[in-house]
Amino acid sequence: MSGTAASTRPTGADPLAAALRPVRSGNTFEETVQRVLQLIRLGLVPVGERLPPERELAERLQVSRVTLREALKVLQDTGLLEIRRGRYGGAFVRHAEQDAPSGDGAELRRRAGLLGDRLEDTLLFREVLEVGAAELCAARAIAGEDEKRLRDCLAATAVAGLDDYRRQDTRLHLAIAELSGSVSVAAQYAAVRSTVNELLDCIPLLPPNLEHSERQHTELVAAILGGEPERAREVMREHLAGTAALLRGFLA
């Protein structure tokens, strides 16, 4: 089955079609996780049942099997899936998302209090602020102590462990907001990042996502220091889209 053939199936004849849309952004791992979580959250694959075969999933999502296996592995680690080997193996749904033992998802979501429209509003406001801040920063010819600060923040995220990654990630993004030249942008970013961190605390840290994030951080800082406003906008927008895909997948 090719990805093209899968995409031409009538939705009514294929109950999985709504969730198994092709992944089309640069955040293939994050969006693959989001798509599989949709299958689980919508009950399209009930608890105890098996997901479609790996080859079919990869073809329908139009991602590599390596990316798909990474996504299935992290969902196994969170307790949502069980990977069984052998003739009758595959990826089986262990829990409905809200009942997964390793995430305490329902309680964390209640504590965050940011589902539905409030989640979307937070993600949209963050995108407007950060994409604009990256462009402004790149247009300012960052040098001297400001350049050192940005490079130091980037270096800190690169070596941060799982327990310290989000703090260092926050420092880097806040530095970009502050170096945009607008006190108001920096203040608003600090406020929205506090909310974003509450949301991020509701989902697991996924090593493949952090590795991808670091590559994007490096590209972003290079665009800023290279004086490329349009490139900085593009990289920041794609970077934020990866985080948004995971948040929507786990929380929406």
Short mmCIF file of C-alpha atoms in Angstrom, two decimals:
data_model
loop_
_atom_site.label_atom_id
_atom_site.label_comp_id
_atom_site.label_asym_id
_atom_site.label_seq_id
_atom_site.Cartn_x
_atom_site.Cartn_y
_atom_site.Cartn_z
CA MET A 1 0.00 0.00 0.00
CA SER A 2 1.42 3.39 -0.92
CA GLY A 3 0.88 6.62 0.99
CA THR A 4 -1.05 7.93 -2.03
CA ALA A 5 -3.37 4.95 -2.09
CA ALA A 6 -4.08 5.28 1.62
CA SER A 7 -4.91 8.97 1.27
CA THR A 8 -7.58 8.26 -1.38
CA ARG A 9 -9.66 5.98 0.83
CA PRO A 10 -13.11 7.37 1.66
CA THR A 11 -13.10 8.52 5.29
CA GLY A 12 -16.39 6.74 5.97
CA ALA A 13 -14.87 3.41 4.89
CA ASP A 14 -11.73 3.91 6.92
CA PRO A 15 -12.30 4.84 10.58
CA LEU A 16 -8.58 5.49 11.10
CA ALA A 17 -8.23 8.00 8.26
CA ALA A 18 -8.92 11.09 10.38
CA ALA A 19 -5.97 10.34 12.67
CA LEU A 20 -3.59 8.75 10.18
CA ARG A 21 -3.03 11.82 8.03
CA PRO A 22 0.40 12.14 6.41
CA VAL A 23 2.99 13.97 8.48
CA ARG A 24 4.08 16.98 6.46
CA SER A 25 6.16 19.23 8.73
CA GLY A 26 9.82 19.16 9.70
CA ASN A 27 8.83 17.76 13.11
CA THR A 28 8.27 14.19 11.94
CA PHE A 29 8.91 12.48 15.30
CA GLU A 30 6.69 14.84 17.27
CA GLU A 31 3.83 14.69 14.78
CA THR A 32 4.07 10.91 14.56
CA VAL A 33 3.64 10.71 18.34
CA GLN A 34 0.67 13.06 18.05
CA ARG A 35 -1.00 10.93 15.34
CA VAL A 36 -0.63 7.67 17.30
CA LEU A 37 -1.92 9.37 20.46
CA GLN A 38 -4.99 10.45 18.49
CA LEU A 39 -5.71 6.82 17.62
CA ILE A 40 -5.63 5.98 21.32
CA ARG A 41 -7.41 9.07 22.65
CA LEU A 42 -10.27 8.83 20.15
CA GLY A 43 -10.76 5.15 20.90
CA LEU A 44 -10.13 4.22 17.27
CA VAL A 45 -7.93 1.39 18.54
CA PRO A 46 -9.51 0.12 21.79
CA VAL A 47 -7.59 -0.97 24.88
CA GLY A 48 -6.16 -4.43 24.31
CA GLU A 49 -6.27 -4.15 20.52
CA ARG A 50 -3.32 -3.89 18.15
CA LEU A 51 -2.36 -0.84 16.12
CA PRO A 52 -2.11 -1.30 12.36
CA PRO A 53 1.11 -3.05 11.29
CA GLU A 54 4.29 -1.00 11.36
CA ARG A 55 4.68 -0.96 7.58
CA GLU A 56 1.12 0.29 7.09
CA LEU A 57 1.47 2.98 9.75
CA ALA A 58 4.73 4.23 8.25
CA GLU A 59 3.26 4.34 4.75
CA ARG A 60 0.07 6.09 5.78
CA LEU A 61 1.88 8.66 7.93
CA GLN A 62 4.58 8.96 5.24
CA VAL A 63 7.41 8.69 7.76
CA SER A 64 10.38 6.35 7.94
CA ARG A 65 10.07 3.15 9.93
CA VAL A 66 12.93 4.38 12.12
CA THR A 67 10.89 7.45 13.10
CA LEU A 68 7.79 5.33 13.69
CA ARG A 69 9.69 2.90 15.91
CA GLU A 70 11.07 5.79 17.98
CA ALA A 71 7.53 7.10 18.46
CA LEU A 72 6.14 3.69 19.43
CA LYS A 73 9.05 3.13 21.82
CA VAL A 74 8.43 6.34 23.78
CA LEU A 75 4.71 5.57 23.98
CA GLN A 76 5.62 2.14 25.30
CA ASP A 77 7.86 3.82 27.89
CA THR A 78 4.95 6.01 29.04
CA GLY A 79 2.78 2.93 29.54
CA LEU A 80 0.32 3.59 26.74
CA LEU A 81 1.52 0.82 24.45
CA GLU A 82 2.91 -2.68 24.84
CA ILE A 83 5.24 -3.91 22.10
CA ARG A 84 5.02 -7.67 21.58
CA ARG A 85 7.37 -9.64 19.38
CA GLY A 86 6.78 -12.72 17.30
CA ARG A 87 4.19 -13.93 14.85
CA TYR A 88 1.26 -12.42 16.73
CA GLY A 89 3.17 -9.38 17.92
CA GLY A 90 2.77 -5.69 17.29
CA ALA A 91 1.96 -2.54 19.26
CA PHE A 92 -1.02 -3.07 21.58
CA VAL A 93 -2.92 -0.36 23.45
CA ARG A 94 -2.43 -0.93 27.19
CA HIS A 95 -4.40 1.99 28.61
CA ALA A 96 -6.71 4.75 27.60
CA GLU A 97 -4.57 7.89 27.76
CA GLN A 98 -6.18 9.30 30.89
CA ASP A 99 -5.59 6.03 32.76
CA ALA A 100 -1.92 5.54 31.89
CA PRO A 101 -0.05 4.76 35.14
CA SER A 102 3.22 6.50 34.33
CA GLY A 103 1.77 9.89 33.50
CA ASP A 104 -1.00 10.60 36.03
CA GLY A 105 -2.42 12.45 33.05
CA ALA A 106 -5.91 13.27 34.34
CA GLU A 107 -4.66 14.79 37.59
CA LEU A 108 -1.92 16.78 35.89
CA ARG A 109 -4.36 18.10 33.32
CA ARG A 110 -6.78 19.18 36.05
CA ARG A 111 -3.95 20.97 37.86
CA ALA A 112 -2.83 22.78 34.73
CA GLY A 113 -6.43 23.72 33.90
CA LEU A 114 -5.54 24.50 30.29
CA LEU A 115 -7.46 22.19 28.01
CA GLY A 116 -9.35 22.93 24.83
CA ASP A 117 -9.43 26.56 23.75
CA ARG A 118 -7.10 27.71 26.54
CA LEU A 119 -4.40 25.33 25.38
CA GLU A 120 -4.75 26.59 21.81
CA ASP A 121 -4.74 30.20 22.95
CA THR A 122 -1.51 29.67 24.90
CA LEU A 123 0.21 27.99 21.95
CA LEU A 124 -0.93 30.69 19.52
CA PHE A 125 0.17 33.54 21.78
CA ARG A 126 3.53 31.85 22.29
CA GLU A 127 4.04 31.50 18.55
CA VAL A 128 3.24 35.16 17.89
CA LEU A 129 5.65 36.32 20.60
CA GLU A 130 8.56 33.99 19.92
CA VAL A 131 8.53 34.08 16.13
CA GLY A 132 8.48 37.86 16.28
CA ALA A 133 11.18 37.96 18.96
CA ALA A 134 13.47 35.73 16.88
CA GLU A 135 13.07 38.01 13.86
CA LEU A 136 13.75 41.15 15.90
CA CYS A 137 16.75 39.55 17.54
CA ALA A 138 18.28 38.55 14.21
CA ALA A 139 17.79 42.07 12.87
CA ARG A 140 19.72 43.68 15.75
CA ALA A 141 23.27 42.50 14.95
CA ILE A 142 23.79 40.70 18.27
CA ALA A 143 27.45 40.89 19.36
CA GLY A 144 29.74 41.23 22.39
CA GLU A 145 28.23 40.25 25.75
CA ASP A 146 24.83 39.61 24.19
CA GLU A 147 26.35 37.14 21.73
CA LYS A 148 28.22 35.43 24.56
CA ARG A 149 25.01 35.13 26.57
CA LEU A 150 23.20 33.50 23.66
CA ARG A 151 26.05 31.07 22.98
CA ASP A 152 26.33 30.20 26.67
CA CYS A 153 22.60 29.46 26.89
CA LEU A 154 22.81 27.27 23.79
CA ALA A 155 25.80 25.38 25.23
CA ALA A 156 23.90 24.82 28.50
CA THR A 157 20.91 23.24 26.75
CA ALA A 158 23.25 20.97 24.78
CA VAL A 159 24.72 19.38 27.91
CA ALA A 160 21.65 19.53 30.18
CA GLY A 161 20.34 16.27 31.61
CA LEU A 162 16.67 15.34 31.60
CA ASP A 163 16.17 16.80 35.07
CA ASP A 164 17.52 20.22 34.04
CA TYR A 165 16.63 20.44 30.36
CA ARG A 166 13.43 22.48 30.63
CA ARG A 167 15.09 25.06 32.89
CA GLN A 168 17.96 25.53 30.43
CA ASP A 169 15.55 25.58 27.49
CA THR A 170 13.57 28.33 29.25
CA ARG A 171 16.76 30.37 29.78
CA LEU A 172 17.65 30.20 26.08
CA HIS A 173 14.19 31.21 24.88
CA LEU A 174 13.99 33.99 27.47
CA ALA A 175 17.38 35.31 26.34
CA ILE A 176 16.08 35.56 22.77
CA ALA A 177 12.99 37.43 23.97
CA GLU A 178 15.08 39.84 26.04
CA LEU A 179 17.57 40.42 23.22
CA SER A 180 14.73 41.34 20.86
CA GLY A 181 15.05 44.88 22.16
CA SER A 182 11.50 45.08 23.52
CA VAL A 183 10.95 45.08 27.27
CA SER A 184 7.25 44.36 26.69
CA VAL A 185 7.97 41.30 24.53
CA ALA A 186 10.31 39.92 27.19
CA ALA A 187 7.75 40.49 29.98
CA GLN A 188 4.93 38.87 28.02
CA TYR A 189 7.16 35.95 27.07
CA ALA A 190 8.09 35.33 30.71
CA ALA A 191 4.39 35.16 31.57
CA VAL A 192 3.41 32.82 28.75
CA ARG A 193 6.46 30.60 29.30
CA SER A 194 5.34 30.04 32.88
CA THR A 195 2.06 28.66 31.52
CA VAL A 196 3.85 26.62 28.85
CA ASN A 197 6.07 25.04 31.50
CA GLU A 198 2.98 24.00 33.46
CA LEU A 199 1.72 22.28 30.35
CA LEU A 200 5.09 20.68 29.61
CA ASP A 201 5.14 19.27 33.15
CA CYS A 202 2.04 17.28 32.16
CA ILE A 203 3.83 15.30 29.45
CA PRO A 204 6.94 13.11 29.50
CA LEU A 205 10.37 14.22 28.33
CA LEU A 206 11.10 12.31 25.13
CA PRO A 207 14.82 11.97 24.27
CA PRO A 208 14.26 11.92 20.46
CA ASN A 209 12.35 15.18 20.78
CA LEU A 210 15.14 16.75 22.86
CA GLU A 211 17.76 15.73 20.28
CA HIS A 212 15.66 17.27 17.52
CA SER A 213 15.08 20.35 19.63
CA GLU A 214 18.82 20.83 20.09
CA ARG A 215 19.43 20.73 16.35
CA GLN A 216 16.76 23.41 15.94
CA HIS A 217 18.27 25.49 18.76
CA THR A 218 21.63 25.42 16.98
CA GLU A 219 20.06 26.48 13.66
CA LEU A 220 18.10 29.21 15.43
CA VAL A 221 21.10 30.75 17.19
CA ALA A 222 23.11 30.56 13.95
CA ALA A 223 20.36 32.45 12.10
CA ILE A 224 20.16 35.11 14.82
CA LEU A 225 23.91 35.65 15.04
CA GLY A 226 24.19 35.51 11.24
CA GLY A 227 21.70 38.38 10.90
CA GLU A 228 19.06 36.33 9.04
CA PRO A 229 15.62 37.51 10.28
CA GLU A 230 13.54 35.43 7.85
CA ARG A 231 15.52 32.28 8.60
CA ALA A 232 15.20 32.93 12.33
CA ARG A 233 11.42 33.24 11.94
CA GLU A 234 11.24 30.02 9.95
CA VAL A 235 13.32 27.97 12.38
CA MET A 236 11.52 29.31 15.45
CA ARG A 237 8.10 28.60 13.94
CA GLU A 238 9.05 25.02 13.12
CA HIS A 239 10.64 24.56 16.54
CA LEU A 240 7.50 25.69 18.35
CA ALA A 241 5.33 23.53 16.10
CA GLY A 242 7.14 20.41 17.35
CA THR A 243 6.38 21.24 20.99
CA ALA A 244 2.79 22.14 20.09
CA ALA A 245 2.30 18.78 18.35
CA LEU A 246 3.34 16.90 21.49
CA LEU A 247 1.20 19.05 23.77
CA ARG A 248 -1.83 18.59 21.55
CA GLY A 249 -1.18 14.89 21.29
CA PHE A 250 -0.96 14.30 25.03
CA LEU A 251 -3.33 16.98 26.33
CA ALA A 252 -5.88 18.14 23.77
#
